[in-house]
Amino acid sequence: MSNIAPWRSAIARGLHHNRSLVYSRYFQLATVKENGRPANRTVVFRGFLEDSNQVKLITDGRSDKINHIKQQPWAEICWYFPNTREQFRLSGCLKIVGSEDNNSILQQARMKTWQQLSDGARLQFAWPHPGKPRVGQPEAFDPPAPHPTQPVGNFCLLLLEPVEVEHLQLRGEPQNRRIYRLDAQQNWLVEELNP
Amino acid sequence: MSNIAPWRSAIARGLHHNRSLVYSRYFQLATVKENGRPANRTVVFRGFLEDSNQVKLITDGRSDKINHIKQQPWAEICWYFPNTREQFRLSGCLKIVGSEDNNSILQQARMKTWQQLSDGARLQFAWPHPGKPRVGQPEAFDPPAPHPTQPVGNFCLLLLEPVEVEHLQLRGEPQNRRIYRLDAQQNWLVEELNP
């Protein structure tokens, strides 16, 4: 597949011009909770799934957002690039790729993503249950290092498949706001909007 | 009222230690759309409403989020401070204070917020309908300056009243994650969580 979406080059430019800021690879992921209220947290961009436009993220299978996503897979990423003063909003469905997923391509992507993590990032998946009352023993947060090539069972790859991407450039004159929408024929349509 | 919530000092510290970054006053606001899917966008922190813990934001009465909020007032702010590597998640209901709101304290706050805006920020409220197909005439984005003390009709103050605030410090050892919850007696309870 060589169907790289037209908004990809704008994101690539954003990443390039903001590469001096490590946190330009962080963005905010909004989901909807079981009670219909929104949840919002910062996550790290892990690149795009090969030969696709799917955004890669990771999460702990024990985290709250797993339950949110199972009930409402729709999500919206808000990604602000400080240097270039531009914002991308990517909306689409999230897919959870856990240890039991038997799609071999996705399972391979999950494994590769695990292997690309730093030791510190991998270690967090061996910490006590995230979001539960704090475990008092400090040694609970100093577990043996997990295997660097075999992901632990609670390591999940998340894939967001955008169907709508809005790009706002605050630096424009006056400002530029553009929306990309995937149509039923899987073509991306672009429209300029009032900022 | 002097009931300043205990999480306020942590936010004040975050703002102080990140004051070199203009965008540390920006955060992401998640809401839920009429179709039950999340929306997420960057907004500017406008301070707290006097004698309260309500977060002030502004928006255009013509923007999509107004309709989202009318249907589902619940929202979550995700606020990441790059210098101190910490995140705040504030959830609660949003209140829209528009031109017709007849609570005099809120109307006064709306007016004061308008007066504190830069000329450029005020001008945007005189631009064509945000989010609609782009108006081709460049002069539409160069309207006469609105009155600097009398807000235009579509200028809205938004107030988020937090009932739950989660504070995550990535710099901790291992990390610190703390949640503040408002109980039925309007007291803030604090709990330490696993990161």
Short mmCIF file of C-alpha atoms in Angstrom, two decimals:
data_model
loop_
_atom_site.label_atom_id
_atom_site.label_comp_id
_atom_site.label_asym_id
_atom_site.label_seq_id
_atom_site.Cartn_x
_atom_site.Cartn_y
_atom_site.Cartn_z
CA MET A 1 0.00 0.00 0.00
CA SER A 2 1.32 3.41 -0.86
CA ASN A 3 -1.77 5.31 0.14
CA ILE A 4 -0.08 7.85 2.36
CA ALA A 5 -2.65 10.49 3.28
CA PRO A 6 -2.10 14.09 2.16
CA TRP A 7 -1.98 15.39 5.76
CA ARG A 8 1.02 13.17 6.49
CA SER A 9 3.48 15.58 4.90
CA ALA A 10 2.16 18.43 7.06
CA ILE A 11 2.71 16.34 10.19
CA ALA A 12 6.17 15.32 8.99
CA ARG A 13 7.04 18.99 8.53
CA GLY A 14 5.69 19.81 11.97
CA LEU A 15 7.78 17.07 13.56
CA HIS A 16 10.86 18.24 11.70
CA HIS A 17 10.53 21.91 12.64
CA ASN A 18 9.83 21.04 16.27
CA ARG A 19 12.47 18.34 16.65
CA SER A 20 14.39 20.46 19.19
CA LEU A 21 11.49 19.96 21.63
CA VAL A 22 11.25 16.41 22.92
CA TYR A 23 7.65 17.08 23.98
CA SER A 24 6.60 17.91 20.44
CA ARG A 25 6.21 14.14 20.16
CA TYR A 26 3.63 14.19 22.94
CA PHE A 27 -0.02 14.84 22.26
CA GLN A 28 -3.34 14.65 24.06
CA LEU A 29 -5.68 11.76 23.48
CA ALA A 30 -9.37 12.25 24.25
CA THR A 31 -11.67 9.29 24.75
CA VAL A 32 -15.14 8.86 26.24
CA LYS A 33 -15.67 7.07 29.53
CA GLU A 34 -18.36 4.50 30.25
CA ASN A 35 -20.42 7.27 31.89
CA GLY A 36 -20.38 9.37 28.71
CA ARG A 37 -17.90 11.92 30.03
CA PRO A 38 -14.64 12.74 28.29
CA ALA A 39 -11.17 11.69 29.43
CA ASN A 40 -8.00 13.37 28.23
CA ARG A 41 -4.33 12.54 28.79
CA THR A 42 -0.90 13.10 27.31
CA VAL A 43 0.58 10.21 25.35
CA VAL A 44 3.72 9.74 23.29
CA PHE A 45 3.63 9.47 19.51
CA ARG A 46 5.25 6.18 18.49
CA GLY A 47 5.22 6.74 14.73
CA PHE A 48 2.88 5.42 12.07
CA LEU A 49 2.19 1.76 11.46
CA GLU A 50 4.14 0.75 8.37
CA ASP A 51 2.34 1.20 5.04
CA SER A 52 -0.62 2.86 6.71
CA ASN A 53 -1.84 6.12 8.20
CA GLN A 54 -2.44 4.58 11.61
CA VAL A 55 -0.92 6.41 14.54
CA LYS A 56 0.90 4.17 17.00
CA LEU A 57 0.58 4.65 20.77
CA ILE A 58 1.21 2.34 23.67
CA THR A 59 -0.64 1.71 26.87
CA ASP A 60 -0.86 -0.61 29.82
CA GLY A 61 -3.63 -3.18 29.49
CA ARG A 62 -4.55 -2.40 33.11
CA SER A 63 -5.13 1.32 32.50
CA ASP A 64 -8.57 2.90 32.59
CA LYS A 65 -8.50 3.92 28.96
CA ILE A 66 -8.62 0.29 27.84
CA ASN A 67 -12.14 0.03 29.27
CA HIS A 68 -13.13 3.35 27.73
CA ILE A 69 -11.92 2.26 24.32
CA LYS A 70 -13.65 -1.11 24.47
CA GLN A 71 -16.94 0.67 24.98
CA GLN A 72 -16.32 3.66 22.69
CA PRO A 73 -13.36 3.18 20.32
CA TRP A 74 -13.71 6.67 18.86
CA ALA A 75 -10.95 9.03 19.94
CA GLU A 76 -9.49 12.41 19.07
CA ILE A 77 -5.84 13.36 19.24
CA CYS A 78 -4.96 17.02 19.73
CA TRP A 79 -1.38 17.71 18.77
CA TYR A 80 0.10 21.16 19.24
CA PHE A 81 3.50 22.08 17.80
CA PRO A 82 4.91 25.03 19.76
CA ASN A 83 7.68 26.15 17.40
CA THR A 84 5.47 26.33 14.34
CA ARG A 85 2.33 27.31 16.27
CA GLU A 86 0.13 24.77 14.58
CA GLN A 87 -2.38 22.22 15.75
CA PHE A 88 -3.53 18.92 14.34
CA ARG A 89 -6.70 17.20 15.43
CA LEU A 90 -6.93 13.58 14.33
CA SER A 91 -10.13 11.67 14.90
CA GLY A 92 -10.87 8.05 14.26
CA CYS A 93 -11.22 4.67 15.90
CA LEU A 94 -8.69 3.11 18.21
CA LYS A 95 -7.72 -0.52 17.95
CA ILE A 96 -6.15 -2.29 20.91
CA VAL A 97 -3.45 -4.79 20.00
CA GLY A 98 -2.86 -6.89 23.09
CA SER A 99 -1.00 -10.12 23.72
CA GLU A 100 -3.91 -12.22 22.50
CA ASP A 101 -4.37 -10.50 19.16
CA ASN A 102 -3.79 -13.13 16.51
CA ASN A 103 -3.29 -10.88 13.53
CA SER A 104 0.35 -11.68 12.83
CA ILE A 105 1.18 -8.32 11.24
CA LEU A 106 -0.23 -6.43 14.22
CA GLN A 107 1.39 -8.79 16.69
CA GLN A 108 4.71 -8.21 14.97
CA ALA A 109 4.15 -4.44 15.17
CA ARG A 110 3.40 -4.80 18.88
CA MET A 111 6.61 -6.74 19.42
CA LYS A 112 8.70 -4.29 17.42
CA THR A 113 7.24 -1.33 19.33
CA TRP A 114 8.16 -3.04 22.61
CA GLN A 115 11.70 -3.60 21.42
CA GLN A 116 12.05 0.05 20.47
CA LEU A 117 11.17 1.27 23.97
CA SER A 118 13.81 2.45 26.39
CA ASP A 119 14.57 0.18 29.36
CA GLY A 120 12.84 2.70 31.61
CA ALA A 121 9.67 2.71 29.54
CA ARG A 122 9.56 -1.10 29.50
CA LEU A 123 10.06 -1.25 33.26
CA GLN A 124 6.87 0.73 33.86
CA PHE A 125 4.84 -2.20 32.56
CA ALA A 126 6.19 -4.26 35.47
CA TRP A 127 5.10 -1.68 38.03
CA PRO A 128 2.00 -2.16 40.22
CA HIS A 129 -1.47 -1.65 38.74
CA PRO A 130 -1.59 1.95 37.41
CA GLY A 131 -4.28 4.19 38.89
CA LYS A 132 -4.85 1.99 41.97
CA PRO A 133 -4.04 3.30 45.48
CA ARG A 134 -0.31 3.75 45.79
CA VAL A 135 1.63 0.67 46.81
CA GLY A 136 3.72 1.67 49.80
CA GLN A 137 6.73 -0.59 49.20
CA PRO A 138 9.26 1.31 47.08
CA GLU A 139 10.69 -2.00 45.84
CA ALA A 140 7.41 -2.58 43.96
CA PHE A 141 8.63 0.10 41.57
CA ASP A 142 12.02 -1.51 41.19
CA PRO A 143 11.06 -4.86 39.66
CA PRO A 144 13.36 -7.08 37.61
CA ALA A 145 13.68 -5.74 34.06
CA PRO A 146 11.19 -7.33 31.67
CA HIS A 147 12.53 -9.23 28.69
CA PRO A 148 13.72 -6.67 26.10
CA THR A 149 12.36 -8.53 23.09
CA GLN A 150 9.31 -10.41 24.48
CA PRO A 151 6.59 -7.94 25.54
CA VAL A 152 4.86 -8.51 28.85
CA GLY A 153 1.23 -9.55 28.69
CA ASN A 154 -0.16 -6.16 29.71
CA PHE A 155 1.73 -4.26 27.02
CA CYS A 156 -0.71 -2.99 24.41
CA LEU A 157 -0.16 -1.28 21.12
CA LEU A 158 -2.92 1.19 20.26
CA LEU A 159 -3.62 2.17 16.67
CA LEU A 160 -5.64 5.22 15.76
CA GLU A 161 -6.93 5.19 12.21
CA PRO A 162 -7.77 8.80 11.32
CA VAL A 163 -10.80 9.51 9.16
CA GLU A 164 -10.74 13.26 9.75
CA VAL A 165 -7.74 15.50 10.31
CA GLU A 166 -7.94 19.21 10.97
CA HIS A 167 -4.88 21.38 10.61
CA LEU A 168 -4.80 24.87 12.11
CA GLN A 169 -1.88 27.20 11.52
CA LEU A 170 -1.94 30.14 13.90
CA ARG A 171 0.88 31.81 12.01
CA GLY A 172 -1.13 32.27 8.82
CA GLU A 173 -2.54 35.58 7.71
CA PRO A 174 -5.11 35.63 9.20
CA GLN A 175 -4.74 31.92 10.07
CA ASN A 176 -5.14 28.77 8.05
CA ARG A 177 -7.54 26.02 8.94
CA ARG A 178 -7.95 23.03 6.71
CA ILE A 179 -9.87 19.80 7.10
CA TYR A 180 -9.10 16.46 5.47
CA ARG A 181 -11.94 13.96 5.36
CA LEU A 182 -11.82 10.37 4.21
CA ASP A 183 -14.77 9.66 1.91
CA ALA A 184 -16.58 6.37 1.27
CA GLN A 185 -14.17 5.59 -1.59
CA GLN A 186 -11.26 6.02 0.81
CA ASN A 187 -10.16 9.23 -0.84
CA TRP A 188 -9.07 12.21 1.20
CA LEU A 189 -11.05 15.37 0.49
CA VAL A 190 -9.60 18.68 1.59
CA GLU A 191 -11.53 21.79 2.49
CA GLU A 192 -10.35 25.20 3.69
CA LEU A 193 -12.28 26.51 6.67
CA ASN A 194 -12.61 29.82 8.43
CA PRO A 195 -10.24 29.82 11.40
CA MET B 1 -15.11 32.72 49.84
CA SER B 2 -11.59 31.64 50.61
CA ASN B 3 -12.06 28.02 49.69
CA ILE B 4 -9.07 27.72 47.38
CA ALA B 5 -8.63 24.06 46.49
CA PRO B 6 -5.44 22.28 47.57
CA TRP B 7 -4.44 21.52 43.96
CA ARG B 8 -4.33 25.24 43.17
CA SER B 9 -0.87 25.69 44.69
CA ALA B 10 0.50 22.86 42.52
CA ILE B 11 -0.87 24.56 39.41
CA ALA B 12 0.49 27.91 40.54
CA ARG B 13 3.93 26.33 40.95
CA GLY B 14 3.67 24.72 37.52
CA LEU B 15 2.77 28.04 35.92
CA HIS B 16 5.63 29.75 37.69
CA HIS B 17 8.28 27.21 36.72
CA ASN B 18 7.09 27.15 33.13
CA ARG B 19 6.60 30.89 32.72
CA SER B 20 9.39 31.06 30.12
CA LEU B 21 7.16 29.07 27.75
CA VAL B 22 4.19 31.07 26.49
CA TYR B 23 2.46 27.83 25.50
CA SER B 24 2.55 26.51 29.06
CA ARG B 25 -0.64 28.56 29.39
CA TYR B 26 -2.28 26.47 26.67
CA PHE B 27 -4.01 23.20 27.43
CA GLN B 28 -6.25 20.72 25.70
CA LEU B 29 -9.97 20.68 26.36
CA ALA B 30 -11.88 17.47 25.66
CA THR B 31 -15.63 17.49 25.25
CA VAL B 32 -18.14 15.02 23.84
CA LYS B 33 -19.96 15.67 20.58
CA GLU B 34 -23.65 15.15 19.94
CA ASN B 35 -22.79 11.80 18.33
CA GLY B 36 -21.05 10.57 21.49
CA ARG B 37 -17.54 10.90 20.07
CA PRO B 38 -14.84 12.98 21.74
CA ALA B 39 -13.54 16.33 20.54
CA ASN B 40 -10.24 17.81 21.65
CA ARG B 41 -8.63 21.19 21.01
CA THR B 42 -6.02 23.55 22.41
CA VAL B 43 -7.32 26.53 24.36
CA VAL B 44 -5.72 29.30 26.36
CA PHE B 45 -5.89 29.43 30.15
CA ARG B 46 -7.44 32.76 31.17
CA GLY B 47 -6.95 32.41 34.91
CA PHE B 48 -9.37 31.44 37.64
CA LEU B 49 -12.66 33.17 38.31
CA GLU B 50 -12.17 35.36 41.35
CA ASP B 51 -12.88 33.71 44.72
CA SER B 52 -13.45 30.34 43.11
CA ASN B 53 -11.66 27.36 41.62
CA GLN B 54 -13.33 27.79 38.24
CA VAL B 55 -11.02 27.82 35.24
CA LYS B 56 -11.68 30.61 32.77
CA LEU B 57 -11.59 30.01 29.01
CA ILE B 58 -13.07 31.92 26.13
CA THR B 59 -14.78 30.81 22.97
CA ASP B 60 -16.80 32.05 20.06
CA GLY B 61 -20.53 31.47 20.47
CA ARG B 62 -20.57 30.22 16.88
CA SER B 63 -17.99 27.47 17.45
CA ASP B 64 -18.90 23.78 17.42
CA LYS B 65 -17.97 23.26 21.04
CA ILE B 66 -20.86 25.41 22.19
CA ASN B 67 -23.27 22.81 20.84
CA HIS B 68 -21.26 19.98 22.36
CA ILE B 69 -21.29 21.65 25.76
CA LYS B 70 -25.01 22.38 25.67
CA GLN B 71 -25.67 18.69 25.22
CA GLN B 72 -22.88 17.36 27.48
CA PRO B 73 -21.39 19.99 29.79
CA TRP B 74 -18.83 17.57 31.20
CA ALA B 75 -15.28 18.26 30.04
CA GLU B 76 -11.71 17.32 30.85
CA ILE B 77 -8.70 19.60 30.59
CA CYS B 78 -5.30 18.00 30.04
CA TRP B 79 -2.51 20.41 30.91
CA TYR B 80 1.09 19.42 30.36
CA PHE B 81 3.95 21.54 31.72
CA PRO B 82 7.09 20.79 29.70
CA ASN B 83 9.74 22.29 31.99
CA THR B 84 8.60 20.48 35.10
CA ARG B 85 7.37 17.39 33.23
CA GLU B 86 4.04 17.26 34.99
CA GLN B 87 0.45 16.85 33.91
CA PHE B 88 -2.82 18.01 35.37
CA ARG B 89 -6.16 16.58 34.38
CA LEU B 90 -9.10 18.66 35.52
CA SER B 91 -12.60 17.34 35.05
CA GLY B 92 -15.88 19.01 35.71
CA CYS B 93 -18.79 20.80 34.13
CA LEU B 94 -18.49 23.72 31.78
CA LYS B 95 -20.72 26.73 32.06
CA ILE B 96 -21.21 29.03 29.09
CA VAL B 97 -21.48 32.72 29.97
CA GLY B 98 -22.84 34.45 26.89
CA SER B 99 -24.22 37.91 26.24
CA GLU B 100 -27.65 36.95 27.58
CA ASP B 101 -26.52 35.54 30.89
CA ASN B 102 -28.15 37.65 33.56
CA ASN B 103 -26.00 36.68 36.51
CA SER B 104 -24.36 40.02 37.13
CA ILE B 105 -21.18 38.61 38.65
CA LEU B 106 -20.64 36.32 35.70
CA GLN B 107 -21.55 39.03 33.21
CA GLN B 108 -19.00 41.27 34.87
CA ALA B 109 -16.38 38.52 34.63
CA ARG B 110 -17.22 38.10 30.94
CA MET B 111 -16.75 41.81 30.36
CA LYS B 112 -13.49 41.95 32.27
CA THR B 113 -12.12 38.96 30.37
CA TRP B 114 -12.96 40.69 27.09
CA GLN B 115 -11.18 43.83 28.22
CA GLN B 116 -8.07 41.85 29.11
CA LEU B 117 -7.75 40.37 25.61
CA SER B 118 -5.23 41.68 23.12
CA ASP B 119 -6.59 43.66 20.17
CA GLY B 120 -5.76 40.70 17.92
CA ALA B 121 -7.67 38.24 20.07
CA ARG B 122 -10.71 40.51 20.15
CA LEU B 123 -10.60 40.96 16.39
CA GLN B 124 -11.04 37.22 15.83
CA PHE B 125 -14.55 37.48 17.22
CA ALA B 126 -15.40 39.78 14.31
CA TRP B 127 -14.13 37.28 11.73
CA PRO B 128 -16.48 35.14 9.63
CA HIS B 129 -18.19 32.12 11.16
CA PRO B 130 -15.42 29.80 12.47
CA GLY B 131 -15.35 26.31 11.00
CA LYS B 132 -17.49 27.17 7.96
CA PRO B 133 -16.06 26.95 4.44
CA ARG B 134 -13.40 29.59 4.05
CA VAL B 135 -14.63 33.02 3.01
CA GLY B 136 -12.64 34.02 -0.06
CA GLN B 137 -12.51 37.78 0.53
CA PRO B 138 -9.40 38.61 2.56
CA GLU B 139 -11.08 41.79 3.81
CA ALA B 140 -13.53 39.61 5.76
CA PHE B 141 -10.62 38.91 8.08
CA ASP B 142 -9.77 42.57 8.41
CA PRO B 143 -12.95 43.92 10.00
CA PRO B 144 -13.22 47.12 12.03
CA ALA B 145 -11.90 46.58 15.55
CA PRO B 146 -14.64 45.66 18.01
CA HIS B 147 -15.23 47.90 20.97
CA PRO B 148 -12.44 47.26 23.51
CA THR B 149 -14.66 47.40 26.56
CA GLN B 150 -18.05 46.16 25.27
CA PRO B 151 -17.83 42.48 24.26
CA VAL B 152 -19.44 41.45 20.99
CA GLY B 153 -22.51 39.23 21.24
CA ASN B 154 -20.72 36.05 20.20
CA PHE B 155 -18.00 36.38 22.83
CA CYS B 156 -18.45 33.71 25.48
CA LEU B 157 -16.69 33.10 28.73
CA LEU B 158 -16.46 29.43 29.64
CA LEU B 159 -16.05 28.30 33.22
CA LEU B 160 -14.90 24.84 34.16
CA GLU B 161 -15.65 23.88 37.73
CA PRO B 162 -13.31 21.00 38.61
CA VAL B 163 -14.59 18.20 40.81
CA GLU B 164 -11.62 15.91 40.17
CA VAL B 165 -8.02 16.87 39.54
CA GLU B 166 -5.25 14.41 38.84
CA HIS B 167 -1.63 15.47 39.11
CA LEU B 168 1.12 13.35 37.56
CA GLN B 169 4.77 14.21 38.07
CA LEU B 170 6.97 12.31 35.65
CA ARG B 171 10.08 13.49 37.46
CA GLY B 172 9.27 11.66 40.68
CA GLU B 173 11.05 8.53 41.79
CA PRO B 174 9.45 6.47 40.35
CA GLN B 175 6.73 9.04 39.52
CA ASN B 176 4.07 10.70 41.59
CA ARG B 177 0.40 10.51 40.78
CA ARG B 178 -2.15 12.07 43.05
CA ILE B 179 -5.87 12.57 42.75
CA TYR B 180 -8.00 15.26 44.38
CA ARG B 181 -11.72 14.58 44.59
CA LEU B 182 -14.45 16.91 45.79
CA ASP B 183 -16.77 15.07 48.15
CA ALA B 184 -20.44 15.69 48.88
CA GLN B 185 -19.50 18.10 51.69
CA GLN B 186 -17.42 20.11 49.23
CA ASN B 187 -14.17 18.98 50.79
CA TRP B 188 -11.22 17.97 48.70
CA LEU B 189 -9.95 14.45 49.43
CA VAL B 190 -6.49 13.53 48.26
CA GLU B 191 -5.25 10.08 47.36
CA GLU B 192 -1.87 8.89 46.12
CA LEU B 193 -2.11 6.53 43.16
CA ASN B 194 0.25 4.20 41.37
CA PRO B 195 1.64 6.02 38.34
#
